[in-house]
Coordinates of C-alpha atoms (C1' of nucleotides) in Angstrom, one line a residue:
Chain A
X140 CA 95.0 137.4 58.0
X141 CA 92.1 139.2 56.6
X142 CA 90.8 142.3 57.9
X143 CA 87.6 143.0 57.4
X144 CA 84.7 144.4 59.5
X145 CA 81.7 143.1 58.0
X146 CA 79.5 141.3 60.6
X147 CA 79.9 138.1 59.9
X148 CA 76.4 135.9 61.0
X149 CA 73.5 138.5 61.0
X150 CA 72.4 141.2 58.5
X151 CA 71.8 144.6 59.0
X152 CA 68.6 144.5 60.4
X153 CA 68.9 142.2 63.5
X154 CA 72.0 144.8 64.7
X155 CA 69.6 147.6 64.8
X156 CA 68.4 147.1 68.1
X157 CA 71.1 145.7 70.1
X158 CA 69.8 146.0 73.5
X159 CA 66.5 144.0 72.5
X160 CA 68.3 141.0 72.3
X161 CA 69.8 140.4 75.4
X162 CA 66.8 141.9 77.1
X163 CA 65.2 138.6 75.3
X164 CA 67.3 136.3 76.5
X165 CA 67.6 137.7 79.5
X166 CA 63.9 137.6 80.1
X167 CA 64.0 134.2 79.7
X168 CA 65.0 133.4 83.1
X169 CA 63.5 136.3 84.8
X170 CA 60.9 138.3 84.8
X171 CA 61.8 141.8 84.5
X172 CA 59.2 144.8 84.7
X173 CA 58.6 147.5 82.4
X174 CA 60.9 150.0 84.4
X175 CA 63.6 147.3 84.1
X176 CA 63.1 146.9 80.7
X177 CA 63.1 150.7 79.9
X178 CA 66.3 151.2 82.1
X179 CA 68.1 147.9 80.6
X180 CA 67.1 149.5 76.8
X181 CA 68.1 153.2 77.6
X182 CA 71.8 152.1 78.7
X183 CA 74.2 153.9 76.4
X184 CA 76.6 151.8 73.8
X185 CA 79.1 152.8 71.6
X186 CA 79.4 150.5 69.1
X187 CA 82.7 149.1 68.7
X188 CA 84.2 147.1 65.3
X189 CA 87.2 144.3 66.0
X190 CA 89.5 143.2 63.4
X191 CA 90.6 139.2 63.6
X192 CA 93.1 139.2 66.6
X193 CA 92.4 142.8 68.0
X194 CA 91.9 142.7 72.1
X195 CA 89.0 144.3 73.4
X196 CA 90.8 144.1 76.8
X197 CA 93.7 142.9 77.9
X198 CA 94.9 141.1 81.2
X199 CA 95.9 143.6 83.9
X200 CA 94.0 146.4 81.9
X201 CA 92.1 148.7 84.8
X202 CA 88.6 148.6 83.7
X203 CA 86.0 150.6 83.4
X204 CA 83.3 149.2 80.7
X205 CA 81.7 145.6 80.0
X206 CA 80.7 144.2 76.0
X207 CA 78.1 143.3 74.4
X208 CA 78.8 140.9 71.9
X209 CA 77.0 142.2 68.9
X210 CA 78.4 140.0 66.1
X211 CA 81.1 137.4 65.8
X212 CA 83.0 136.1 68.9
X213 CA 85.8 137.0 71.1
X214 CA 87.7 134.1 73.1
X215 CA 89.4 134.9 76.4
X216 CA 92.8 133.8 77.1
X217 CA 95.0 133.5 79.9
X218 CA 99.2 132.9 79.5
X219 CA 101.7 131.0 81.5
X220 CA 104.8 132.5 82.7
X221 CA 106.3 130.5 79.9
X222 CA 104.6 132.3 77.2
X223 CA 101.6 129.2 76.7
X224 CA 98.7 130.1 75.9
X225 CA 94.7 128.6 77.2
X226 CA 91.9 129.9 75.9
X227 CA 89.7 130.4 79.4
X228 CA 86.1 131.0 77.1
X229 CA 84.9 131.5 74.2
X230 CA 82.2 134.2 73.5
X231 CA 79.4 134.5 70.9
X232 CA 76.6 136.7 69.8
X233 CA 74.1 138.2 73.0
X234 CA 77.0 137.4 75.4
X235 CA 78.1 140.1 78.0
X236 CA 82.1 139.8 78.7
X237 CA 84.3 141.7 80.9
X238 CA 80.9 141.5 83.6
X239 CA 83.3 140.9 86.0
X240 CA 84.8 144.1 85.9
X241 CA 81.7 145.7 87.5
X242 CA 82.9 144.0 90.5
X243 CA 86.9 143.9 90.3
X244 CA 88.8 146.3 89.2
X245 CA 91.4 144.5 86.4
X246 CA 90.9 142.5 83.9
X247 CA 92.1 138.6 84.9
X248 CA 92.4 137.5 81.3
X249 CA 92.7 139.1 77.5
X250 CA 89.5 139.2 75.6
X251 CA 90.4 138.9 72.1
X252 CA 88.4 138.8 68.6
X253 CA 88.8 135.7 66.7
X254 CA 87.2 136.7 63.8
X255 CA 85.7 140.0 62.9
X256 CA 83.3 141.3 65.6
X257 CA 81.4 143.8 66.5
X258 CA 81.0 144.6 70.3
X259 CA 78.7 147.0 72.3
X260 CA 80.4 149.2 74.8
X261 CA 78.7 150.3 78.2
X262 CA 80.8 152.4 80.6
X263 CA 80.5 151.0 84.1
X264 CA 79.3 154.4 85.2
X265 CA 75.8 154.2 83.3
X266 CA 75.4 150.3 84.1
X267 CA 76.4 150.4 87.6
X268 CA 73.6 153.2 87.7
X269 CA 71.0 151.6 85.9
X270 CA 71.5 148.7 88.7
X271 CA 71.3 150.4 91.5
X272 CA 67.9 150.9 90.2
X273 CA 66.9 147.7 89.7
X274 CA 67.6 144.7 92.3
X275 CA 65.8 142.3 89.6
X276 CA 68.1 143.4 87.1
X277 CA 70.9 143.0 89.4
X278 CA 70.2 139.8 89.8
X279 CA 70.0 138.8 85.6
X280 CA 73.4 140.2 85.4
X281 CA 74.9 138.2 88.4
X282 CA 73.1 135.0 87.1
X283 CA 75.0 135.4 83.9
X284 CA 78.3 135.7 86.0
X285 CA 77.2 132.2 87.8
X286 CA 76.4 130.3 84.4
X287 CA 79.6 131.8 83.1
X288 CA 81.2 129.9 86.2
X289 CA 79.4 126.9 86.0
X290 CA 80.9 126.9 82.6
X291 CA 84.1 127.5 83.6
X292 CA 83.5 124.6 85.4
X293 CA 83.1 122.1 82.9
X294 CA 85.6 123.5 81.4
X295 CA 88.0 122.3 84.0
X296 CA 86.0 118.8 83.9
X297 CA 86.5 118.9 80.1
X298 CA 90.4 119.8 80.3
X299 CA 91.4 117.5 83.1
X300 CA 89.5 114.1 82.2
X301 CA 88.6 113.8 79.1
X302 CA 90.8 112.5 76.3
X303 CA 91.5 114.8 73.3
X304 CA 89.0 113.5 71.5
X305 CA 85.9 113.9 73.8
X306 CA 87.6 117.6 74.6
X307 CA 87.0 118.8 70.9
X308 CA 84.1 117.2 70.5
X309 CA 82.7 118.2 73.6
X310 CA 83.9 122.2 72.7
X311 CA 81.5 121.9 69.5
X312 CA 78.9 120.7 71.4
X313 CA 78.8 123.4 73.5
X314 CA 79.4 125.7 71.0
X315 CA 76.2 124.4 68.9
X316 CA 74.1 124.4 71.7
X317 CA 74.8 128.1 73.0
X318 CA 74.4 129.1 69.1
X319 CA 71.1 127.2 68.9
X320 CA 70.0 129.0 72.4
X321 CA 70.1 132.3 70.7
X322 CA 68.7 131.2 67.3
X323 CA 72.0 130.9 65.5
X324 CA 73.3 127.8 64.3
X325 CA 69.6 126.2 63.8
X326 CA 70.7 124.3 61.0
X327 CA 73.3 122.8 63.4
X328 CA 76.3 124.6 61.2
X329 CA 78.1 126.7 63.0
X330 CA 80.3 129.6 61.0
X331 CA 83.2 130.4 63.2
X332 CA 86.3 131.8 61.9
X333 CA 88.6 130.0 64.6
X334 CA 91.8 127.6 63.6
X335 CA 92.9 124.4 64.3
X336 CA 95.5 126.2 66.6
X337 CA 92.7 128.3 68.6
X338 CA 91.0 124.6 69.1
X339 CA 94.6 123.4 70.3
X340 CA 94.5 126.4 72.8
X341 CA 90.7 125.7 73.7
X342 CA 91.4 121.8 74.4
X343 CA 94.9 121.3 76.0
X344 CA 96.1 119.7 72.9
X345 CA 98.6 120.4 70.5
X346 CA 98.1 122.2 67.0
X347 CA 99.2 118.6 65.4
X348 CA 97.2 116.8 68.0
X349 CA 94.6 118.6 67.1
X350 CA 94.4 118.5 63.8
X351 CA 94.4 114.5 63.9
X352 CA 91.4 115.0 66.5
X353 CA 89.7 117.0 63.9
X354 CA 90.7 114.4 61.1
X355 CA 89.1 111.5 63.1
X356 CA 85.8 113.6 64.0
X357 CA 85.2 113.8 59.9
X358 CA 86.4 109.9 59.3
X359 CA 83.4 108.8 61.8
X360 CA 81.0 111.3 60.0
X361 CA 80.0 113.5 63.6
X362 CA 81.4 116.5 61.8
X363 CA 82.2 117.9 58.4
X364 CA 85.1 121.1 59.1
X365 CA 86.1 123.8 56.7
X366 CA 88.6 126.1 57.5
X367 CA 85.8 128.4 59.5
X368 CA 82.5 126.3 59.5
X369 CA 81.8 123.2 61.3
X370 CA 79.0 121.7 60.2
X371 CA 77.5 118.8 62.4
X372 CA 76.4 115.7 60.5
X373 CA 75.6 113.7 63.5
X374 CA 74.7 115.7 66.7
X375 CA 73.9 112.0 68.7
X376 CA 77.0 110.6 67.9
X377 CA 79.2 113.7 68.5
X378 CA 77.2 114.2 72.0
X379 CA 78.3 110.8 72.8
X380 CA 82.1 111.1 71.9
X381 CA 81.8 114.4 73.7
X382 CA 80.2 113.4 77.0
X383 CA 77.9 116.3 76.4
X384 CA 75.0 117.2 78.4
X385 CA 74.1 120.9 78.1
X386 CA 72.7 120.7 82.1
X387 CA 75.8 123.2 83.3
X388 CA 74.4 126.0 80.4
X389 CA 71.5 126.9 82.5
X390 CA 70.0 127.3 79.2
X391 CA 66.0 128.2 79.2
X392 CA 64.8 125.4 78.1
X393 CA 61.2 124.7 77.1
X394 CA 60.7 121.9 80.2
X395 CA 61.1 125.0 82.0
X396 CA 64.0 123.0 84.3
X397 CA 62.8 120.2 85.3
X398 CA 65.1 117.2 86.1
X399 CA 66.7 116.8 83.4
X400 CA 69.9 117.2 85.2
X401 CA 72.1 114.9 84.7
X402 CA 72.9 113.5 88.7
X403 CA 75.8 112.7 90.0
X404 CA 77.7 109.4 88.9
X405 CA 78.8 109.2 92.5
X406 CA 76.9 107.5 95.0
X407 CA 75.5 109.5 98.1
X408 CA 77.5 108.2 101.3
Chain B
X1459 CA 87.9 106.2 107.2
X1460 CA 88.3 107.9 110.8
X1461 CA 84.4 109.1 111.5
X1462 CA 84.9 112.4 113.5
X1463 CA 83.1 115.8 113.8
X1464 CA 85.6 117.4 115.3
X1465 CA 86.9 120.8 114.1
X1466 CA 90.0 120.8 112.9
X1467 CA 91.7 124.2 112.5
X1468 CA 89.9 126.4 115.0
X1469 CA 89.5 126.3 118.9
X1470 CA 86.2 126.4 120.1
X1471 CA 85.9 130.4 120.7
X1472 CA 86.8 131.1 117.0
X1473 CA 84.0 129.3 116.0
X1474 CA 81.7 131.6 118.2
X1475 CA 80.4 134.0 115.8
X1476 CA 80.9 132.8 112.8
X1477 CA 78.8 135.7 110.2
X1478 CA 81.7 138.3 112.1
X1479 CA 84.5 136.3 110.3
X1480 CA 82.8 136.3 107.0
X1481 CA 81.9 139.6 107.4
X1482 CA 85.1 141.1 108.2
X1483 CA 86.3 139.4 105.0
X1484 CA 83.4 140.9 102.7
X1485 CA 84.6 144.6 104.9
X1486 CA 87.9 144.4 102.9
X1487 CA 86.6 144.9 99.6
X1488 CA 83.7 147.3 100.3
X1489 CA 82.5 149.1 102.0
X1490 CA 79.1 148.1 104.1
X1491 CA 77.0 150.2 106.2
X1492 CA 76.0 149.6 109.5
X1493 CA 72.6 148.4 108.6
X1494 CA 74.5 146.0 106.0
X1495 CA 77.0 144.6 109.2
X1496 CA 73.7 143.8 111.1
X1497 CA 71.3 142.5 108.2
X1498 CA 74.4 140.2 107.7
X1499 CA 75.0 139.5 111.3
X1500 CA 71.5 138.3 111.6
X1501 CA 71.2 136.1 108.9
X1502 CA 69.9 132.8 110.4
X1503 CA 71.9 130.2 110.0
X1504 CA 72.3 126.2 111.6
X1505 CA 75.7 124.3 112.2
X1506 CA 75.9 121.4 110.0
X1507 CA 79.1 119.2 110.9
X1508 CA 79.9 116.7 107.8
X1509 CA 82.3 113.8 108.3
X1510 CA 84.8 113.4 106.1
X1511 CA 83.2 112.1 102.5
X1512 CA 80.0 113.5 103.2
X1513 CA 78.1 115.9 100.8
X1514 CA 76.9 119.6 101.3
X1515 CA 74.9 119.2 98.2
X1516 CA 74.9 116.7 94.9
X1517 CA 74.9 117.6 90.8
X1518 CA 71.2 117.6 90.3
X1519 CA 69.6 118.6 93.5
X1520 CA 67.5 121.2 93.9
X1521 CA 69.3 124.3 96.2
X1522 CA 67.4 126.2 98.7
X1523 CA 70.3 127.0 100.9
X1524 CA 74.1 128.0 100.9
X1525 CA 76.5 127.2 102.8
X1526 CA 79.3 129.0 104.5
X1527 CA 82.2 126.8 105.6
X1528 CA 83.2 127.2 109.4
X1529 CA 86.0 125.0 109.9
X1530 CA 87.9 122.4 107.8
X1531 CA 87.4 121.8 103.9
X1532 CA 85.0 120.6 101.2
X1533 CA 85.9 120.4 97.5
X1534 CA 84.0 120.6 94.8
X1535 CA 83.2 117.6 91.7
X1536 CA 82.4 117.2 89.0
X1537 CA 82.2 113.6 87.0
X1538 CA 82.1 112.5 83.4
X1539 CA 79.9 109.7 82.1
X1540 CA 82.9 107.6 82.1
X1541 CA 82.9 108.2 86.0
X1542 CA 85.9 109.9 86.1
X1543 CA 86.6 112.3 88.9
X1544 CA 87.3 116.1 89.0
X1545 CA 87.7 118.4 91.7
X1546 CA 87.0 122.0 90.4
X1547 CA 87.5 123.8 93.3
X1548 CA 88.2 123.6 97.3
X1549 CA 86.7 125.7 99.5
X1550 CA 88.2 126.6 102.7
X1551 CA 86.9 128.3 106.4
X1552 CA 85.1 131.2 105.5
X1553 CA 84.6 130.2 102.0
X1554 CA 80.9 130.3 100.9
X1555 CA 79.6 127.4 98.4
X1556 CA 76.6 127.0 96.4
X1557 CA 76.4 130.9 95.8
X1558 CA 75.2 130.2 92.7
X1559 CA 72.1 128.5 93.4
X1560 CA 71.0 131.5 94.9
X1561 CA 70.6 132.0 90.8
X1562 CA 70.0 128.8 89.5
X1563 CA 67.7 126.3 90.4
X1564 CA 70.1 123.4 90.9
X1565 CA 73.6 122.5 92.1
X1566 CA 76.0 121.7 88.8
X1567 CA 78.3 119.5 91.2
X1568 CA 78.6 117.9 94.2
X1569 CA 80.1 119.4 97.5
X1570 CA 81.7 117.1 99.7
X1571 CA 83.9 117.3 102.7
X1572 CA 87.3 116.2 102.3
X1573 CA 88.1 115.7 106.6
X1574 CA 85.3 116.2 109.2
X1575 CA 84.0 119.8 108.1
X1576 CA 81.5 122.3 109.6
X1577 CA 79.0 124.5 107.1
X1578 CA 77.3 127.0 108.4
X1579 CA 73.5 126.5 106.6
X1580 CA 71.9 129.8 105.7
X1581 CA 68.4 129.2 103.6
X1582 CA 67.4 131.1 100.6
X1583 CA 64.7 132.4 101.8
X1584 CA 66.6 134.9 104.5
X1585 CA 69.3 135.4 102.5
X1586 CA 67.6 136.4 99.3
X1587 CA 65.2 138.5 101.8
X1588 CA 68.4 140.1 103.4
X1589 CA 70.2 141.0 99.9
X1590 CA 66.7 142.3 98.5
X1591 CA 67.4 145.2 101.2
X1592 CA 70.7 146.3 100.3
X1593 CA 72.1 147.0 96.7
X1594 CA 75.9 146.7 98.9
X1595 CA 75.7 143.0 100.1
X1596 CA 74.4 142.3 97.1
X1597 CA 77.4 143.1 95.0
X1598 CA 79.3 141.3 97.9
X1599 CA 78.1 138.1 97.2
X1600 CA 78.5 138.8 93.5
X1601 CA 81.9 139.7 94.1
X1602 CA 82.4 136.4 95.6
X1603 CA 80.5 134.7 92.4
X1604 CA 83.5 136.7 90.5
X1605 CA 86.0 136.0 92.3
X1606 CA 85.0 132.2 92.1
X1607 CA 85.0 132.7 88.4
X1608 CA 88.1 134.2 88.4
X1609 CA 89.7 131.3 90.0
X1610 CA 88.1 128.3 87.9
X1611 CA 89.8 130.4 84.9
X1612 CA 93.2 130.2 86.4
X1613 CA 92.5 126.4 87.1
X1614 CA 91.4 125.9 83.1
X1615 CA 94.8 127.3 82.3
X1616 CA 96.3 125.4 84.6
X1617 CA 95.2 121.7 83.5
X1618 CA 95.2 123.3 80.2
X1619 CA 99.1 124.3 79.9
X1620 CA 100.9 123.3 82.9
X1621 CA 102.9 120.2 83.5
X1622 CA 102.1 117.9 86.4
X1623 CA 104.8 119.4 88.9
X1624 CA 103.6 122.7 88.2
X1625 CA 100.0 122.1 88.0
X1626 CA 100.6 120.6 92.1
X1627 CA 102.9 123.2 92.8
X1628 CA 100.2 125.8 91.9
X1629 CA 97.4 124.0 93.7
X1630 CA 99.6 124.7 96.6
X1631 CA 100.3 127.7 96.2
X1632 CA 96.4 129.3 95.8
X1633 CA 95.5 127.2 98.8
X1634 CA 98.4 128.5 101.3
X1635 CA 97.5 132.1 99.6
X1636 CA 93.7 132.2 100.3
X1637 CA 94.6 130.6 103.6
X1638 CA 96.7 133.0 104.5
X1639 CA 94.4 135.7 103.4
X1640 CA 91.8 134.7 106.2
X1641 CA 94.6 134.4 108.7
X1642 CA 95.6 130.5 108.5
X1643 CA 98.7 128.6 107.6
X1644 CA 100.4 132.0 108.6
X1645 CA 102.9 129.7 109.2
X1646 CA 103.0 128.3 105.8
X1647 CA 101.8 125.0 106.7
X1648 CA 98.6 123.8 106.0
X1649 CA 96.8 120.8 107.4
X1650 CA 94.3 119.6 105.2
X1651 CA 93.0 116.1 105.3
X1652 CA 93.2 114.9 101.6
X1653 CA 94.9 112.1 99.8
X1654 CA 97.6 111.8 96.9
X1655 CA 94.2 110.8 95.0
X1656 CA 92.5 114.1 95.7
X1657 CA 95.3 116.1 94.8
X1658 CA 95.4 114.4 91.4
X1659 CA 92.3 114.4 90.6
X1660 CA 92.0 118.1 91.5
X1661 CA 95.0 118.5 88.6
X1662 CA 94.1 115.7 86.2
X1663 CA 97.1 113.4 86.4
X1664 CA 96.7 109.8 87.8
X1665 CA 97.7 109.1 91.9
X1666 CA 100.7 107.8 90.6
X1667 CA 102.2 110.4 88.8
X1668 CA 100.8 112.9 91.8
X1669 CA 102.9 110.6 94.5
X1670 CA 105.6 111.3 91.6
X1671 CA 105.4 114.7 91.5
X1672 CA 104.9 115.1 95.4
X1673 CA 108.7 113.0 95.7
X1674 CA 109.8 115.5 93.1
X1675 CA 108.6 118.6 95.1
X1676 CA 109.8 117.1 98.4
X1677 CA 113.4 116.3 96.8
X1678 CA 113.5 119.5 95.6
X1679 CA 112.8 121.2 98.9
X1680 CA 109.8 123.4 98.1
X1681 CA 107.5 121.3 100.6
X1682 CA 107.6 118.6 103.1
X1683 CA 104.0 116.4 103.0
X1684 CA 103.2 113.8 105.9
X1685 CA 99.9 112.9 105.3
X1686 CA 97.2 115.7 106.2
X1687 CA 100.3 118.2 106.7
X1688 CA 101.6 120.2 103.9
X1689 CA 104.6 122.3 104.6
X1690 CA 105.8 125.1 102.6
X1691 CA 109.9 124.7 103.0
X1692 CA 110.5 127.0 99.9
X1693 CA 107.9 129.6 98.7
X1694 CA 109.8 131.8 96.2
X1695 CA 110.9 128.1 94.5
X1696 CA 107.3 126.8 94.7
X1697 CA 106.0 129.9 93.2
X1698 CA 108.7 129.2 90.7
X1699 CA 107.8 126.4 89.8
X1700 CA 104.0 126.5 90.0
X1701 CA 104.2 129.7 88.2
X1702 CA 102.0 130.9 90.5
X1703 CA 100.9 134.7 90.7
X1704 CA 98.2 135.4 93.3
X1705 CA 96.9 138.4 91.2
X1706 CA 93.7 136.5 90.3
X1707 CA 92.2 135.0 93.7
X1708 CA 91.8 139.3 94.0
X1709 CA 92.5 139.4 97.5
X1710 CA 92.4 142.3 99.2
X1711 CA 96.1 143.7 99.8
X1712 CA 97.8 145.6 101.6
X1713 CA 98.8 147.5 98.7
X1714 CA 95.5 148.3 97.4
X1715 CA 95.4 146.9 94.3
X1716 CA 97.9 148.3 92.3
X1717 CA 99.2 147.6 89.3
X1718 CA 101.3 144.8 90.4
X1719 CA 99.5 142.7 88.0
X1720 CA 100.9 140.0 85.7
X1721 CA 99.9 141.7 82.4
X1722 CA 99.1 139.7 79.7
X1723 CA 102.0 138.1 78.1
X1724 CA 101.1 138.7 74.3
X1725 CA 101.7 141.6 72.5
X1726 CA 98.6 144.3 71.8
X1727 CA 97.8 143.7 68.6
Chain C
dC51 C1' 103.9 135.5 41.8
dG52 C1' 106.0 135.4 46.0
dT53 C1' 104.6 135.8 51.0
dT54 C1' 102.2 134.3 54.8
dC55 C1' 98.9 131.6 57.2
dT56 C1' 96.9 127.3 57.8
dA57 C1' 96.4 122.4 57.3
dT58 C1' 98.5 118.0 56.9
dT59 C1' 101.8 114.2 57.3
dG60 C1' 105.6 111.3 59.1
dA61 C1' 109.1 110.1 62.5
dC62 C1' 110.6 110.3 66.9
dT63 C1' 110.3 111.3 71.7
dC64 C1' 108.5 111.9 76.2
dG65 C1' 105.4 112.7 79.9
dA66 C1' 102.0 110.4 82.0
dT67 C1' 98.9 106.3 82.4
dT68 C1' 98.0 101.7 83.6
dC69 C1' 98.7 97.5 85.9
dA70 C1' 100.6 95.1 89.5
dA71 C1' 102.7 94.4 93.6
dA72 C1' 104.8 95.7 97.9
dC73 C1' 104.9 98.4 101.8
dT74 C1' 103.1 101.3 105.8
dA75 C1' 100.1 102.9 109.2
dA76 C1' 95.9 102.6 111.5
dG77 C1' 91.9 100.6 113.0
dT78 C1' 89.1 96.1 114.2
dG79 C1' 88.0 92.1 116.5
dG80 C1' 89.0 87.7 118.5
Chain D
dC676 C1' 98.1 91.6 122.2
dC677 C1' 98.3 89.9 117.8
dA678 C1' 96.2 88.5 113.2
dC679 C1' 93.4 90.7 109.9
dT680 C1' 91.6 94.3 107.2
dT681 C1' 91.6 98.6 105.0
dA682 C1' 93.2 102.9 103.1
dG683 C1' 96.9 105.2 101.5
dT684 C1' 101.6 105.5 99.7
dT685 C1' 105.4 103.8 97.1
dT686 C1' 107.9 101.3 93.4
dG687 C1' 108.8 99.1 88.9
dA688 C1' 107.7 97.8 84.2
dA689 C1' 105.3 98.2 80.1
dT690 C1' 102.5 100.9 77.3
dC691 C1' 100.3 104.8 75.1
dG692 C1' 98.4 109.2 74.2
dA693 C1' 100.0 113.3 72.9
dG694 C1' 103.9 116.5 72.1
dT695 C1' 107.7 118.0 69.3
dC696 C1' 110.3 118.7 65.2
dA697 C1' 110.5 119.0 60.5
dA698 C1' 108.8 119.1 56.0
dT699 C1' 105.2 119.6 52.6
dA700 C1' 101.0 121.1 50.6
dG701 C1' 97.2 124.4 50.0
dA702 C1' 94.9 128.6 50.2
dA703 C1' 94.5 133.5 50.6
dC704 C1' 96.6 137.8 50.4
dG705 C1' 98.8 141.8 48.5

DNA sequence: CGTTCTATTGACTCGATTCAAACTAAGTGG
DNA sequence: CCACTTAGTTTGAATCGAGTCAATAGAACG
């Protein structure tokens, strides 16, 4: 495995200010005062460098900071008593992760670097301070914990009814879109340095199941895959093989949320 | 289907107050003020009695209430294009659904009663009043949004790397342990009104294979089912074999939280 | 240049699905 | 009170999607 700790999506310049970046997205979905954004800016951060496979926390871990995905991405995993193991999540750039931990006092799941990455650290102390401050900003940060579980959610859609296919391709659409959301991945190719085993652990499926999956998503042309970039050739088709709609993302989207949603397949009464 | 409105689980005086319940839950895992006890205590709220099949709320409708489940059950759905079913998550008495759209504009699933249920109705409007005046029910409610996280995550690894027995055996489990933990089913039975179809399309396996499994747990003598009744013959072998831990559904214990959590089964780094 | 991951392929197996039918229990209406 | 209906459970047989095992091929690392 190669260790390295160069960032691996944005150059030097766009880590400068780490802070500003969330406080964008962020203010995409609320509107946050000049105090807020003062406080939300002043919160101290150690910067913190992950080699491929290193664990920013681990399950059971007592807790007592959150991340700030900086660069790179971290998944979060969760094992069976029998040693198997599901990967709960999957992190990228501008995500917060162990937010939970604000609220409970363990970590319910590992949170692990797949690549690379570079993480922001902010001790609970400071950030449970700066909230107490701020009932607006309170209320960004327990929004992201409700998209997270509305995520979780179609994760468990994904997982139980889907075949292995759709699963995959659904996982890169998501991935795509929440890349895209941020401004990464606006050429629809998306440089992640996961395996076809982490995909195996992401979907249900096997490593060889997988890799067929993968195989059959290149012979119909949706994707192209090199070990660590997936580049998407045809986004409608791979949406449709997927079942995607990117409603459960809560994502800011220029129609400022109109009904987009997708409703319910099931009739009402 | 049998058209009642009739509680199922309580007697009639239980149902009396129904924010003390709720509240005395919250109490366990922080600690609220007076002022917090009575800003809670005076939330408005109407009685809203569903019969069995109805919905709370639909994927795609716009929220402007929660709800807080009095007596009986509703689970939550989600369905993919191909109109297959998934249930990704039931909610029990005292339970509170559609949190989240105190955050987000619109429900990401449907919420329907499984038997004749009764929801407590609280609108946004009080309730996002009530929170804006204390910083301590706020985190609350964001504790519940965590804790609901928490247990979608344990679900994903559930469909993800479970077999069918254990992925019913586990269902079991979490619902006997958050029942228990608002004092029902001490008895280890619990009545709930759903089908061999719910329960598989809560774990993603097809009815038949769930009236399969259910044979296989009954033979075994971890559980007796007559239809509405599940009864827990055998915990430490259901636990067994649902490799259930209730670490994660972070209910308050006697104990206090210590480290009796299942650590993480990989190696640090 | 060997070691170690990762990707790929083939053969075999198995858990689970699907389809179909039978059975049971509980209404419903004549 | 009994035939009829309906929802739910149970059973069997055939099939299939996906897993497992095993071996090979590449690619990157040191």
């Amino acid at each position: 495995m190669k260790i390295s700790t160069r960032p691996v999506q944005r150059a030097g310049a766009e880590m400068g200010r780490p802070l500003s970046r969330l406080l964008r997205r962020l203010d995409r979905k609320a509107t946050l005062s000049a105090d807020d954004r003062e406080a939300l800016s002043a919160l101290p951060m150690t910067v913190r460098y992950l080699s491929p496979e290193q664990s920013f926390a681990r399950a059971g871990d007592a807790a007592d900071c959150c991340g700030l995905v900086l660069d790179g991405y971290l998944y979060r995993q969760k094992g069976t008593g029998a040693g198997r193991r599901q990967i709960v999540g999957i992190q990228t750039a501008d995500d917060l992760v162990g937010l939970q931990t604000l609220l409970m006092p363990r970590f319910d799941h590992d949170i692990v670097a797949i690549g690379p990455a570079v993480v922001g650290v902010i001790p609970h102390t400071a950030f449970k301070a700066t909230l107490r401050q701020s009932q607006a900003l309170t209320e960004c940060f327990w929004r992201e914990t409700s998209v997270d579980a509305a995520i979780s959610r179609e994760w468990i859609l994904n997982l139980g009814q889907r075949s292995a296919l759709a699963r995959v391709a659904h996982l890169i659409c998501e991935l795509v879109a929440r890349l895209r959301a941020v401004d990464l991945a606006q050429d629809m190719k998306l440089s992640i340095p996961w395996t076809q085993a982490d995909v195996a652990d992401a979907t249900g499926i096997s490593t060889v199941h997988a890799n067929r999956v993968i195989q059959e998503l290149r012979r119909v042309k949706a994707i192209a895959w090199r070990e660590g970039m997936v580049d998407v050739l045809d986004w409608a088709l791979l949406e449709r093989i997927g079942d995607f709609s990117p409603d459960y993302l809560n994502l800011p989207d220029a129609e400022g949320d109109r009904i987009l949603w997708r409703g319910s397949p099931y009739p009402r009464d």
